[in-house]
């Protein structure tokens, strides 16, 4: 796939994410991740992990009867460890974790970003 085809596919993925996020919360690491996604037009209920233990977030989701979330942690070591912990904890609680968008964003940016907060600037530079 050519570079411009990858970028077009990335834009398609973002459009799909907008639709999917209408009824599923998105888990991110911080406020800057939310800002980046909102600038891209992704309107969603965001759950910011920050330094909150994963089990407490799972408790809240169970209490609110949320059955599925979209996971968009960063691609660095911490983000990968968080993703693994979330997958394990949430599955034990019966909460489906959608990792599709996290994987596709990484692929279609050609590993060009290390975090979700960089996604808006990555796309914006290529649109200019």
PDB file of C-alpha atoms in Angstrom:
ATOM      1  CA  UNK A   1       0.000   0.000   0.000  1.00  0.00           C
ATOM      2  CA  UNK A   2       1.328   3.432  -0.901  1.00  0.00           C
ATOM      3  CA  UNK A   3       1.808   6.173   1.665  1.00  0.00           C
ATOM      4  CA  UNK A   4      -1.180   8.210   0.443  1.00  0.00           C
ATOM      5  CA  UNK A   5      -3.347   5.082   0.573  1.00  0.00           C
ATOM      6  CA  UNK A   6      -2.306   4.550   4.197  1.00  0.00           C
ATOM      7  CA  UNK A   7      -3.274   8.119   5.014  1.00  0.00           C
ATOM      8  CA  UNK A   8      -6.663   7.752   3.296  1.00  0.00           C
ATOM      9  CA  UNK A   9      -7.270   4.558   5.261  1.00  0.00           C
ATOM     10  CA  UNK A  10      -6.332   6.388   8.493  1.00  0.00           C
ATOM     11  CA  UNK A  11      -8.947   9.040   7.724  1.00  0.00           C
ATOM     12  CA  UNK A  12     -11.500   6.281   7.099  1.00  0.00           C
ATOM     13  CA  UNK A  13     -10.613   4.705  10.460  1.00  0.00           C
ATOM     14  CA  UNK A  14     -11.183   8.043  12.224  1.00  0.00           C
ATOM     15  CA  UNK A  15     -14.598   8.340  10.549  1.00  0.00           C
ATOM     16  CA  UNK A  16     -15.483   4.810  11.681  1.00  0.00           C
ATOM     17  CA  UNK A  17     -14.301   5.676  15.203  1.00  0.00           C
ATOM     18  CA  UNK A  18     -16.644   8.687  15.287  1.00  0.00           C
ATOM     19  CA  UNK A  19     -19.614   6.402  14.622  1.00  0.00           C
ATOM     20  CA  UNK A  20     -18.496   3.683  17.030  1.00  0.00           C
ATOM     21  CA  UNK A  21     -17.856   6.220  19.801  1.00  0.00           C
ATOM     22  CA  UNK A  22     -21.444   7.421  19.757  1.00  0.00           C
ATOM     23  CA  UNK A  23     -22.467   4.615  22.091  1.00  0.00           C
ATOM     24  CA  UNK A  24     -19.197   3.344  23.571  1.00  0.00           C
ATOM     25  CA  UNK A  25     -16.853   5.238  25.886  1.00  0.00           C
ATOM     26  CA  UNK A  26     -13.230   5.723  24.840  1.00  0.00           C
ATOM     27  CA  UNK A  27     -10.474   5.013  27.339  1.00  0.00           C
ATOM     28  CA  UNK A  28      -7.435   7.296  27.040  1.00  0.00           C
ATOM     29  CA  UNK A  29      -4.469   8.115  29.249  1.00  0.00           C
ATOM     30  CA  UNK A  30      -4.841  11.864  29.609  1.00  0.00           C
ATOM     31  CA  UNK A  31      -6.594  15.152  28.802  1.00  0.00           C
ATOM     32  CA  UNK A  32      -4.357  15.886  25.817  1.00  0.00           C
ATOM     33  CA  UNK A  33      -5.506  12.630  24.219  1.00  0.00           C
ATOM     34  CA  UNK A  34      -9.108  13.805  24.582  1.00  0.00           C
ATOM     35  CA  UNK A  35      -8.254  17.212  23.086  1.00  0.00           C
ATOM     36  CA  UNK A  36      -6.574  15.598  20.074  1.00  0.00           C
ATOM     37  CA  UNK A  37      -9.530  13.302  19.392  1.00  0.00           C
ATOM     38  CA  UNK A  38     -12.055  16.108  19.860  1.00  0.00           C
ATOM     39  CA  UNK A  39     -10.153  18.278  17.352  1.00  0.00           C
ATOM     40  CA  UNK A  40     -10.615  15.392  14.913  1.00  0.00           C
ATOM     41  CA  UNK A  41     -14.349  15.492  15.572  1.00  0.00           C
ATOM     42  CA  UNK A  42     -14.577  12.386  17.736  1.00  0.00           C
ATOM     43  CA  UNK A  43     -17.415  13.200  20.126  1.00  0.00           C
ATOM     44  CA  UNK A  44     -17.549  10.594  22.841  1.00  0.00           C
ATOM     45  CA  UNK A  45     -17.717   9.867  26.502  1.00  0.00           C
ATOM     46  CA  UNK A  46     -14.064   9.778  27.498  1.00  0.00           C
ATOM     47  CA  UNK A  47     -12.636   7.897  30.421  1.00  0.00           C
ATOM     48  CA  UNK A  48      -9.245   9.268  31.417  1.00  0.00           C
ATOM     49  CA  UNK A  49      -7.158   6.703  33.211  1.00  0.00           C
ATOM     50  CA  UNK A  50      -4.423   9.014  34.454  1.00  0.00           C
ATOM     51  CA  UNK A  51      -3.157   7.422  37.641  1.00  0.00           C
ATOM     52  CA  UNK A  52      -6.445   5.738  38.573  1.00  0.00           C
ATOM     53  CA  UNK A  53      -6.074   2.016  39.246  1.00  0.00           C
ATOM     54  CA  UNK A  54      -7.590  -0.102  36.486  1.00  0.00           C
ATOM     55  CA  UNK A  55      -9.780  -2.047  38.914  1.00  0.00           C
ATOM     56  CA  UNK A  56     -11.469   1.170  40.097  1.00  0.00           C
ATOM     57  CA  UNK A  57     -12.321   2.106  36.523  1.00  0.00           C
ATOM     58  CA  UNK A  58     -13.685  -1.399  35.963  1.00  0.00           C
ATOM     59  CA  UNK A  59     -15.782  -1.059  39.154  1.00  0.00           C
ATOM     60  CA  UNK A  60     -17.302   2.171  37.826  1.00  0.00           C
ATOM     61  CA  UNK A  61     -18.040   0.675  34.400  1.00  0.00           C
ATOM     62  CA  UNK A  62     -19.754  -2.323  35.988  1.00  0.00           C
ATOM     63  CA  UNK A  63     -21.755   0.015  38.237  1.00  0.00           C
ATOM     64  CA  UNK A  64     -22.836   2.030  35.169  1.00  0.00           C
ATOM     65  CA  UNK A  65     -23.634  -1.211  33.272  1.00  0.00           C
ATOM     66  CA  UNK A  66     -21.237  -0.413  30.441  1.00  0.00           C
ATOM     67  CA  UNK A  67     -20.627  -3.568  28.408  1.00  0.00           C
ATOM     68  CA  UNK A  68     -18.023  -2.354  25.893  1.00  0.00           C
ATOM     69  CA  UNK A  69     -15.301   0.297  25.652  1.00  0.00           C
ATOM     70  CA  UNK A  70     -12.882   1.477  22.985  1.00  0.00           C
ATOM     71  CA  UNK A  71      -9.270   1.374  24.116  1.00  0.00           C
ATOM     72  CA  UNK A  72      -6.905   4.095  22.867  1.00  0.00           C
ATOM     73  CA  UNK A  73      -3.868   3.996  25.104  1.00  0.00           C
ATOM     74  CA  UNK A  74      -0.509   5.212  23.821  1.00  0.00           C
ATOM     75  CA  UNK A  75       2.021   3.094  21.943  1.00  0.00           C
ATOM     76  CA  UNK A  76       4.879   3.534  24.390  1.00  0.00           C
ATOM     77  CA  UNK A  77       5.843   1.057  27.102  1.00  0.00           C
ATOM     78  CA  UNK A  78       3.420   2.504  29.664  1.00  0.00           C
ATOM     79  CA  UNK A  79       0.541   2.498  27.160  1.00  0.00           C
ATOM     80  CA  UNK A  80       1.182  -1.117  26.225  1.00  0.00           C
ATOM     81  CA  UNK A  81       1.288  -2.174  29.888  1.00  0.00           C
ATOM     82  CA  UNK A  82      -1.926  -0.268  30.592  1.00  0.00           C
ATOM     83  CA  UNK A  83      -3.613  -1.886  27.604  1.00  0.00           C
ATOM     84  CA  UNK A  84      -2.634  -5.330  28.839  1.00  0.00           C
ATOM     85  CA  UNK A  85      -3.859  -4.613  32.380  1.00  0.00           C
ATOM     86  CA  UNK A  86      -7.152  -3.198  31.086  1.00  0.00           C
ATOM     87  CA  UNK A  87      -7.742  -6.181  28.796  1.00  0.00           C
ATOM     88  CA  UNK A  88      -7.188  -8.624  31.654  1.00  0.00           C
ATOM     89  CA  UNK A  89      -9.219  -6.771  34.287  1.00  0.00           C
ATOM     90  CA  UNK A  90     -12.123  -5.834  32.053  1.00  0.00           C
ATOM     91  CA  UNK A  91     -12.494  -9.297  30.548  1.00  0.00           C
ATOM     92  CA  UNK A  92     -12.729 -10.732  34.053  1.00  0.00           C
ATOM     93  CA  UNK A  93     -15.576  -8.278  34.657  1.00  0.00           C
ATOM     94  CA  UNK A  94     -17.406  -9.092  31.417  1.00  0.00           C
ATOM     95  CA  UNK A  95     -16.553  -5.782  29.715  1.00  0.00           C
ATOM     96  CA  UNK A  96     -15.593  -6.091  26.051  1.00  0.00           C
ATOM     97  CA  UNK A  97     -12.494  -4.099  25.101  1.00  0.00           C
ATOM     98  CA  UNK A  98     -12.368  -2.921  21.484  1.00  0.00           C
ATOM     99  CA  UNK A  99      -8.695  -2.601  20.463  1.00  0.00           C
ATOM    100  CA  UNK A 100      -9.358  -2.392  16.718  1.00  0.00           C
ATOM    101  CA  UNK A 101      -8.948   1.388  16.445  1.00  0.00           C
ATOM    102  CA  UNK A 102      -5.799   1.422  18.559  1.00  0.00           C
ATOM    103  CA  UNK A 103      -4.208  -1.152  16.252  1.00  0.00           C
ATOM    104  CA  UNK A 104      -5.384   0.468  13.022  1.00  0.00           C
ATOM    105  CA  UNK A 105      -4.222   3.959  14.015  1.00  0.00           C
ATOM    106  CA  UNK A 106      -0.765   2.571  14.728  1.00  0.00           C
ATOM    107  CA  UNK A 107      -0.654   0.705  11.416  1.00  0.00           C
ATOM    108  CA  UNK A 108      -1.953   3.523   9.240  1.00  0.00           C
ATOM    109  CA  UNK A 109       0.306   6.160  10.766  1.00  0.00           C
ATOM    110  CA  UNK A 110       3.187   3.858   9.785  1.00  0.00           C
ATOM    111  CA  UNK A 111       4.184   3.832  13.463  1.00  0.00           C
ATOM    112  CA  UNK A 112       4.608   7.603  13.060  1.00  0.00           C
ATOM    113  CA  UNK A 113       3.083   8.483  16.416  1.00  0.00           C
ATOM    114  CA  UNK A 114       3.889   7.271  19.911  1.00  0.00           C
ATOM    115  CA  UNK A 115       0.800   8.654  21.616  1.00  0.00           C
ATOM    116  CA  UNK A 116      -2.824   9.527  20.924  1.00  0.00           C
ATOM    117  CA  UNK A 117      -2.264  13.199  21.698  1.00  0.00           C
ATOM    118  CA  UNK A 118      -0.081  13.419  18.556  1.00  0.00           C
ATOM    119  CA  UNK A 119      -2.794  12.074  16.265  1.00  0.00           C
ATOM    120  CA  UNK A 120      -4.404  15.433  15.449  1.00  0.00           C
ATOM    121  CA  UNK A 121      -1.103  17.104  14.538  1.00  0.00           C
ATOM    122  CA  UNK A 122      -0.054  14.033  12.508  1.00  0.00           C
ATOM    123  CA  UNK A 123      -3.238  14.228  10.436  1.00  0.00           C
ATOM    124  CA  UNK A 124      -3.334  18.009  10.282  1.00  0.00           C
ATOM    125  CA  UNK A 125       0.227  18.229   8.850  1.00  0.00           C
ATOM    126  CA  UNK A 126      -0.664  15.825   6.068  1.00  0.00           C
ATOM    127  CA  UNK A 127      -3.866  17.657   5.165  1.00  0.00           C
ATOM    128  CA  UNK A 128      -2.050  20.944   4.600  1.00  0.00           C
TER     129      UNK A 128
END
